[in-house]
Short mmCIF file of C-alpha atoms and ligand atoms in Angstrom, two decimals:
data_model
loop_
_atom_site.label_atom_id
_atom_site.label_comp_id
_atom_site.label_asym_id
_atom_site.label_seq_id
_atom_site.Cartn_x
_atom_site.Cartn_y
_atom_site.Cartn_z
CA MET A 1 0.00 0.00 0.00
CA ALA A 2 1.09 3.58 -0.61
CA VAL A 3 0.89 6.67 1.58
CA LEU A 4 -0.29 10.00 0.15
CA VAL A 5 1.62 12.97 1.58
CA THR A 6 0.01 16.36 0.98
CA GLY A 7 2.44 19.26 1.09
CA GLY A 8 5.27 16.81 0.44
CA ALA A 9 7.36 19.54 -1.21
CA GLY A 10 7.27 21.67 1.93
CA TYR A 11 9.45 21.75 5.01
CA ILE A 12 7.97 19.04 7.23
CA GLY A 13 6.31 17.15 4.36
CA SER A 14 9.62 16.68 2.51
CA HIS A 15 11.17 15.19 5.67
CA MET A 16 8.16 12.89 5.98
CA VAL A 17 8.60 11.63 2.41
CA TRP A 18 12.22 10.69 3.17
CA ALA A 19 11.23 9.05 6.47
CA LEU A 20 8.55 6.97 4.72
CA LEU A 21 10.95 5.91 1.96
CA ASP A 22 13.60 5.07 4.56
CA ALA A 23 10.98 2.84 6.23
CA GLY A 24 10.33 1.03 2.94
CA GLU A 25 6.96 2.68 2.19
CA ASP A 26 5.63 3.50 -1.26
CA VAL A 27 5.00 7.28 -1.36
CA VAL A 28 2.75 9.55 -3.42
CA VAL A 29 2.97 13.33 -3.05
CA ILE A 30 0.50 16.09 -3.89
CA ASP A 31 1.71 19.68 -3.64
CA ARG A 32 0.67 22.77 -5.58
CA LEU A 33 4.18 24.24 -5.14
CA SER A 34 2.88 27.54 -3.75
CA THR A 35 5.58 27.54 -1.06
CA GLY A 36 7.27 24.16 -1.58
CA PHE A 37 9.86 23.11 -4.15
CA GLN A 38 9.73 20.15 -6.46
CA TRP A 39 13.46 19.54 -5.89
CA ALA A 40 12.62 18.94 -2.23
CA VAL A 41 10.51 15.89 -3.13
CA ALA A 42 12.52 12.68 -3.01
CA PRO A 43 12.78 11.34 -6.58
CA GLU A 44 11.44 7.92 -5.53
CA ALA A 45 8.06 9.45 -4.63
CA ARG A 46 5.33 9.80 -7.30
CA PHE A 47 4.57 13.50 -7.60
CA TYR A 48 1.30 15.19 -8.56
CA GLN A 49 1.24 18.97 -8.78
CA GLY A 50 -2.11 20.27 -7.63
CA ASP A 51 -4.42 21.41 -4.89
CA VAL A 52 -5.76 19.16 -2.13
CA ALA A 53 -9.22 20.64 -2.73
CA ASP A 54 -9.22 19.57 -6.39
CA ALA A 55 -11.63 16.65 -5.88
CA PRO A 56 -11.34 15.21 -9.44
CA LEU A 57 -7.52 15.21 -9.11
CA LEU A 58 -7.74 13.49 -5.70
CA ALA A 59 -10.12 10.87 -7.13
CA ARG A 60 -7.60 10.21 -9.91
CA ILE A 61 -4.69 9.94 -7.46
CA PHE A 62 -6.63 7.46 -5.32
CA ALA A 63 -7.65 5.49 -8.45
CA GLU A 64 -4.10 5.35 -9.82
CA ASN A 65 -2.40 4.32 -6.56
CA SER A 66 -3.24 1.80 -3.82
CA ILE A 67 -3.32 4.31 -0.99
CA ASP A 68 -4.33 3.28 2.54
CA ALA A 69 -3.31 6.45 4.40
CA VAL A 70 -3.14 10.20 3.90
CA ILE A 71 -0.67 12.37 5.82
CA HIS A 72 -1.89 15.93 5.48
CA PHE A 73 0.74 18.68 5.81
CA ALA A 74 -0.43 21.12 3.13
CA GLY A 75 -1.51 24.39 4.71
CA SER A 76 -0.50 27.85 5.81
CA ILE A 77 1.56 28.12 8.99
CA VAL A 78 2.48 31.70 9.81
CA VAL A 79 0.64 33.02 12.88
CA PRO A 80 1.02 36.77 12.09
CA ASP A 81 -0.11 36.25 8.49
CA SER A 82 -3.25 34.61 9.83
CA MET A 83 -3.97 37.73 11.89
CA SER A 84 -3.93 39.93 8.77
CA ASP A 85 -5.61 37.41 6.44
CA PRO A 86 -7.95 35.29 8.56
CA LEU A 87 -10.28 34.32 5.74
CA GLY A 88 -7.33 33.21 3.62
CA TYR A 89 -6.29 30.92 6.49
CA TYR A 90 -9.78 29.50 6.94
CA GLU A 91 -9.93 28.88 3.18
CA ASN A 92 -6.52 27.28 2.85
CA ASN A 93 -6.45 25.33 6.11
CA THR A 94 -10.06 24.57 6.97
CA VAL A 95 -12.09 24.62 3.75
CA LYS A 96 -9.49 22.74 1.73
CA THR A 97 -9.02 20.19 4.52
CA ARG A 98 -12.78 19.56 4.51
CA SER A 99 -12.55 18.79 0.79
CA LEU A 100 -9.53 16.51 1.27
CA ILE A 101 -11.26 14.58 4.08
CA ALA A 102 -14.33 14.15 1.86
CA SER A 103 -12.18 12.89 -1.05
CA THR A 104 -10.33 10.51 1.28
CA ILE A 105 -13.56 9.03 2.69
CA ALA A 106 -15.16 8.84 -0.79
CA ALA A 107 -12.17 6.77 -1.96
CA GLY A 108 -12.54 4.41 1.01
CA VAL A 109 -9.11 5.32 2.43
CA PRO A 110 -9.34 4.56 6.15
CA HIS A 111 -6.34 6.32 7.75
CA PHE A 112 -5.51 10.01 8.06
CA VAL A 113 -2.70 11.78 9.93
CA PHE A 114 -3.26 15.49 10.42
CA SER A 115 -0.74 18.28 11.10
CA SER A 116 -2.30 20.15 13.98
CA THR A 117 -0.60 22.62 16.24
CA ALA A 118 0.02 23.78 19.78
CA ALA A 119 -1.67 27.01 18.66
CA VAL A 120 -5.02 25.29 19.37
CA TYR A 121 -4.33 25.84 23.09
CA GLY A 122 -3.53 29.55 23.10
CA THR A 123 -1.85 30.53 26.36
CA PRO A 124 -2.34 27.80 28.97
CA ASP A 125 -3.38 28.77 32.50
CA SER A 126 -0.03 27.75 33.98
CA LEU A 127 3.57 27.40 32.84
CA GLN A 128 3.25 23.62 33.30
CA PRO A 129 3.48 21.41 30.19
CA VAL A 130 0.10 21.29 28.50
CA LEU A 131 -1.95 18.10 28.16
CA GLU A 132 -4.27 17.30 25.26
CA THR A 133 -7.20 17.72 27.65
CA ALA A 134 -6.35 21.38 28.35
CA LEU A 135 -8.80 24.08 27.32
CA LEU A 136 -8.68 24.88 23.60
CA ARG A 137 -8.53 28.66 23.26
CA PRO A 138 -6.62 29.53 20.08
CA GLU A 139 -5.36 33.11 19.93
CA SER A 140 -4.96 33.31 16.17
CA PRO A 141 -6.98 32.39 13.08
CA TYR A 142 -4.14 29.95 12.34
CA GLY A 143 -4.85 28.07 15.58
CA SER A 144 -8.61 28.28 15.01
CA SER A 145 -8.29 27.03 11.43
CA LYS A 146 -6.46 23.93 12.65
CA LEU A 147 -8.86 23.35 15.55
CA MET A 148 -11.80 23.48 13.14
CA SER A 149 -10.09 20.80 11.05
CA GLU A 150 -9.62 18.63 14.16
CA ILE A 151 -13.35 18.95 14.85
CA MET A 152 -14.23 17.94 11.29
CA LEU A 153 -11.98 14.88 11.60
CA ARG A 154 -13.59 13.88 14.89
CA ASP A 155 -17.10 14.12 13.47
CA ALA A 156 -16.19 12.42 10.17
CA ALA A 157 -14.54 9.55 12.09
CA SER A 158 -17.68 8.95 14.12
CA ALA A 159 -19.84 8.82 10.98
CA HIS A 160 -17.61 6.82 8.61
CA ASP A 161 -15.16 3.93 8.50
CA PHE A 162 -12.29 6.34 8.96
CA ARG A 163 -9.70 6.90 11.68
CA TYR A 164 -7.33 9.77 12.22
CA THR A 165 -4.38 10.85 14.30
CA ALA A 166 -4.11 14.60 14.90
CA LEU A 167 -0.59 15.51 15.98
CA ARG A 168 -0.34 18.86 17.70
CA TYR A 169 3.11 20.09 16.76
CA PHE A 170 4.99 22.41 19.03
CA ASN A 171 7.81 24.45 17.41
CA VAL A 172 9.36 22.42 14.64
CA ALA A 173 12.93 23.23 13.66
CA GLY A 174 16.15 21.71 12.36
CA ALA A 175 16.88 19.76 9.20
CA ASP A 176 17.49 16.22 8.02
CA PRO A 177 20.74 15.05 9.67
CA ARG A 178 21.70 13.49 6.31
CA GLY A 179 21.33 16.90 4.63
CA ARG A 180 18.65 15.78 2.15
CA THR A 181 16.09 18.48 2.97
CA GLY A 182 15.42 21.38 5.33
CA GLN A 183 13.42 24.58 5.76
CA SER A 184 13.87 26.30 2.40
CA SER A 185 11.21 29.00 1.95
CA ALA A 186 12.66 32.43 1.29
CA GLY A 187 10.17 34.34 3.41
CA ALA A 188 10.36 32.01 6.41
CA THR A 189 9.55 33.79 9.66
CA HIS A 190 10.21 31.09 12.25
CA LEU A 191 12.68 31.95 14.98
CA ILE A 192 15.43 29.34 14.47
CA LYS A 193 15.37 29.75 10.69
CA VAL A 194 15.58 33.55 10.95
CA ALA A 195 18.34 33.39 13.57
CA CYS A 196 20.42 30.97 11.47
CA ALA A 197 19.98 33.12 8.36
CA THR A 198 21.11 36.17 10.36
CA ALA A 199 24.08 34.38 11.93
CA LEU A 200 25.25 33.35 8.46
CA GLY A 201 24.89 36.88 7.08
CA ARG A 202 21.92 36.19 4.80
CA ARG A 203 20.01 38.80 6.81
CA GLN A 204 21.56 41.92 8.29
CA GLU A 205 19.67 41.77 11.56
CA MET A 206 16.71 40.19 13.26
CA SER A 207 14.21 41.18 15.93
CA ILE A 208 12.99 39.86 19.24
CA TYR A 209 9.24 40.44 19.34
CA GLY A 210 8.44 41.42 22.89
CA THR A 211 10.49 41.40 26.09
CA ASP A 212 7.62 42.17 28.48
CA TYR A 213 5.95 38.77 28.66
CA PRO A 214 5.33 37.18 32.10
CA THR A 215 8.29 34.79 31.68
CA PRO A 216 11.65 34.78 33.51
CA ASP A 217 13.49 36.83 30.85
CA GLY A 218 10.40 38.53 29.39
CA THR A 219 10.55 36.75 26.01
CA CYS A 220 8.19 34.02 24.81
CA ILE A 221 8.83 30.39 25.68
CA ARG A 222 8.39 27.57 23.18
CA ASP A 223 9.08 23.83 22.99
CA TYR A 224 11.39 23.33 19.98
CA ILE A 225 11.25 19.86 18.42
CA HIS A 226 13.54 18.39 15.76
CA VAL A 227 11.72 17.77 12.47
CA THR A 228 13.21 14.26 12.25
CA ASP A 229 11.60 13.28 15.56
CA LEU A 230 8.32 14.77 14.36
CA ALA A 231 8.40 12.69 11.16
CA ALA A 232 9.09 9.61 13.31
CA ALA A 233 5.92 10.32 15.34
CA HIS A 234 3.91 10.22 12.09
CA LEU A 235 5.38 6.82 11.20
CA LYS A 236 4.34 5.55 14.63
CA ALA A 237 0.83 6.96 14.12
CA LEU A 238 0.55 5.18 10.80
CA GLU A 239 1.78 1.91 12.27
CA ARG A 240 -0.70 2.15 15.14
CA MET A 241 -3.72 2.84 12.92
CA ARG A 242 -2.77 0.07 10.50
CA ALA A 243 -2.66 -2.29 13.50
CA GLY A 244 -6.25 -1.29 14.33
CA GLY A 245 -5.66 1.60 16.73
CA GLY A 246 -8.48 4.13 17.05
CA SER A 247 -8.44 7.87 16.45
CA LEU A 248 -6.07 9.85 18.62
CA THR A 249 -4.99 13.44 19.26
CA ALA A 250 -1.48 13.78 20.66
CA ASN A 251 1.04 16.51 21.41
CA CYS A 252 4.46 16.39 19.77
CA GLY A 253 7.09 18.25 21.76
CA TYR A 254 9.87 17.49 24.22
CA GLY A 255 8.27 18.91 27.35
CA ARG A 256 10.79 21.66 28.02
CA GLY A 257 10.73 25.28 27.04
CA PHE A 258 13.32 27.75 25.77
CA SER A 259 12.83 31.50 25.66
CA VAL A 260 13.55 33.54 22.52
CA ARG A 261 16.70 34.79 24.26
CA ASP A 262 17.76 31.21 25.13
CA VAL A 263 17.43 30.26 21.47
CA LEU A 264 19.38 33.27 20.23
CA ASP A 265 22.17 32.63 22.76
CA ALA A 266 22.32 29.00 21.62
CA VAL A 267 22.53 30.04 17.96
CA LYS A 268 25.43 32.38 18.83
CA THR A 269 27.20 29.60 20.73
CA VAL A 270 26.74 26.96 18.03
CA HIS A 271 27.63 29.34 15.21
CA GLY A 272 30.52 30.86 17.15
CA SER A 273 29.87 34.57 16.66
CA ALA A 274 27.35 37.27 17.48
CA PHE A 275 24.85 38.85 15.10
CA ALA A 276 22.64 41.94 15.16
CA ILE A 277 19.45 41.65 17.23
CA ARG A 278 16.89 44.44 17.75
CA VAL A 279 14.21 44.48 20.40
CA GLU A 280 10.74 45.28 19.09
CA GLY A 281 7.24 45.25 20.52
CA ARG A 282 5.05 42.17 20.75
CA ARG A 283 3.94 40.37 17.59
CA ALA A 284 0.17 39.88 17.34
CA GLY A 285 -1.16 36.42 18.21
CA ASP A 286 1.85 35.14 20.21
CA PRO A 287 1.04 33.20 23.39
CA ALA A 288 3.56 33.94 26.18
CA SER A 289 4.60 30.38 26.87
CA ILE A 290 3.68 26.93 25.68
CA VAL A 291 5.37 23.60 26.35
CA ALA A 292 4.10 20.10 25.53
CA ASP A 293 3.22 17.24 27.81
CA ALA A 294 3.85 14.50 25.25
CA THR A 295 3.21 11.53 27.54
CA LEU A 296 0.40 10.35 25.26
CA ALA A 297 2.64 10.27 22.16
CA ARG A 298 5.17 8.24 24.12
CA THR A 299 2.69 5.79 25.64
CA GLU A 300 0.08 5.45 22.87
CA LEU A 301 2.33 5.82 19.83
CA GLY A 302 5.49 4.40 21.38
CA TRP A 303 7.28 7.55 20.21
CA VAL A 304 10.87 7.82 21.45
CA PRO A 305 12.48 11.13 20.44
CA LYS A 306 16.15 10.89 19.49
CA HIS A 307 17.12 14.52 18.82
CA ASP A 308 16.07 16.32 22.02
CA ASP A 309 18.98 18.76 22.01
CA LEU A 310 18.60 22.45 21.17
CA GLY A 311 22.25 22.73 20.08
CA GLY A 312 21.85 19.80 17.69
CA ILE A 313 18.64 21.24 16.25
CA ILE A 314 20.42 24.54 15.63
CA ARG A 315 23.50 22.81 14.16
CA SER A 316 21.36 21.00 11.59
CA ALA A 317 19.44 24.21 10.78
CA LEU A 318 22.72 26.15 10.31
CA ASP A 319 24.11 23.38 8.08
CA TRP A 320 20.98 23.49 5.92
CA GLU A 321 21.08 27.28 5.69
CA ALA A 322 24.73 27.12 4.61
CA HIS A 323 23.75 24.52 2.00
CA LEU A 324 21.06 26.86 0.63
CA MET A 325 23.62 29.66 0.43
CA ARG A 326 26.03 27.45 -1.52
CA LYS A 327 23.20 26.51 -3.86
CA ASN A 328 22.36 30.21 -4.09
CA SER A 329 18.75 29.12 -3.86
CA TYR A 330 17.22 32.45 -2.89
N1 LIG B 401 10.25 35.40 17.20
C1 LIG B 401 11.10 36.47 17.34
N2 LIG B 401 11.78 36.91 16.24
C2 LIG B 401 11.65 36.33 15.01
C3 LIG B 401 10.77 35.22 14.89
C4 LIG B 401 10.08 34.79 16.01
O1 LIG B 401 11.26 37.04 18.44
O2 LIG B 401 12.29 36.78 14.04
C5 LIG B 401 9.51 34.90 18.39
C6 LIG B 401 8.01 34.94 18.23
O3 LIG B 401 7.50 36.22 18.59
C7 LIG B 401 7.58 33.83 19.16
C8 LIG B 401 8.72 32.82 19.07
O4 LIG B 401 9.84 33.54 18.56
O5 LIG B 401 7.51 34.30 20.48
C9 LIG B 401 8.42 31.65 18.16
O6 LIG B 401 7.92 32.17 16.95
P1 LIG B 401 7.87 31.33 15.63
O7 LIG B 401 7.38 32.24 14.54
O8 LIG B 401 9.18 30.65 15.41
O9 LIG B 401 6.81 30.18 15.92
P2 LIG B 401 5.29 30.22 16.45
O10 LIG B 401 5.37 29.90 17.92
O11 LIG B 401 4.71 31.57 16.15
O12 LIG B 401 4.61 29.14 15.65
#
């Protein structure tokens, strides 16, 4: 059987394609290449360029390949963009996911893994690691768009022969340790990517958005997880559903938080020299602090992270950024 990866030309999706191939799976990719790159798709995967909401194309993909699972990465991921373009986010993340779920169920494909996010929680009531049972109070249309998709999956799974695993990603960073893929989008806004680009001189300076949060150093705290460990959690989810496991929603993070300043200090240490950092006001939609309790992923999925090391995450991100510079890719 084959696995269909949506957004397989993007950052996390391209790592997933390699992880599936490494595990001996047959892989089909759909990506419309709005932010991804065809060169990022492993050549062994069958590639279809198109939109996940193109129902006739999806029907053709399911007819042409023996697919038993969909792993759905395609979507928009930038919190501040979702604040300025909420309806675009609901269209791209929620409406298109509804169409993809419908196409998947219509084709009789029983398994679905969904890229959800810690943004569904908003700011938790305490600084303790957050459990899946915590209140869901997204603070951005991005978080809401993903939560709405989780709700659709839940309801579709109770009405049809269809099971899903929603993985709530915390802050994904780093690159394939074998250097095959990494975060490549030119306009990337995520902290570790921006810091690495600045350290390497691709950007002249970067900003810290807010130093007045109720955290020990005043900057926001996040749980940074290596993309390779995240891909491994998806493989475990697939394995579990194929063995008959029911629908599940699980956090993916390491359970420890780093502030923006911690991350920037670590980038300086790993890179070996300082770079220009400005302090700016808060960015809209940012929760102060969020860290995962990933006990469920460990116990239910049997997920054992292997790259829980901020320095190692940063090293791999710096190596990928240097590779992009050598390729002169943007
Ligand atoms: N951040 C920052 N400068 C940047 C990018 C991000 O200070 O250039 C902060 C951002 O305000 C947030 C944290 O880093 O507090 C993580 O942001 P990111 O965009 O990486 O991920 P998010 O948590 O929004 O998904």
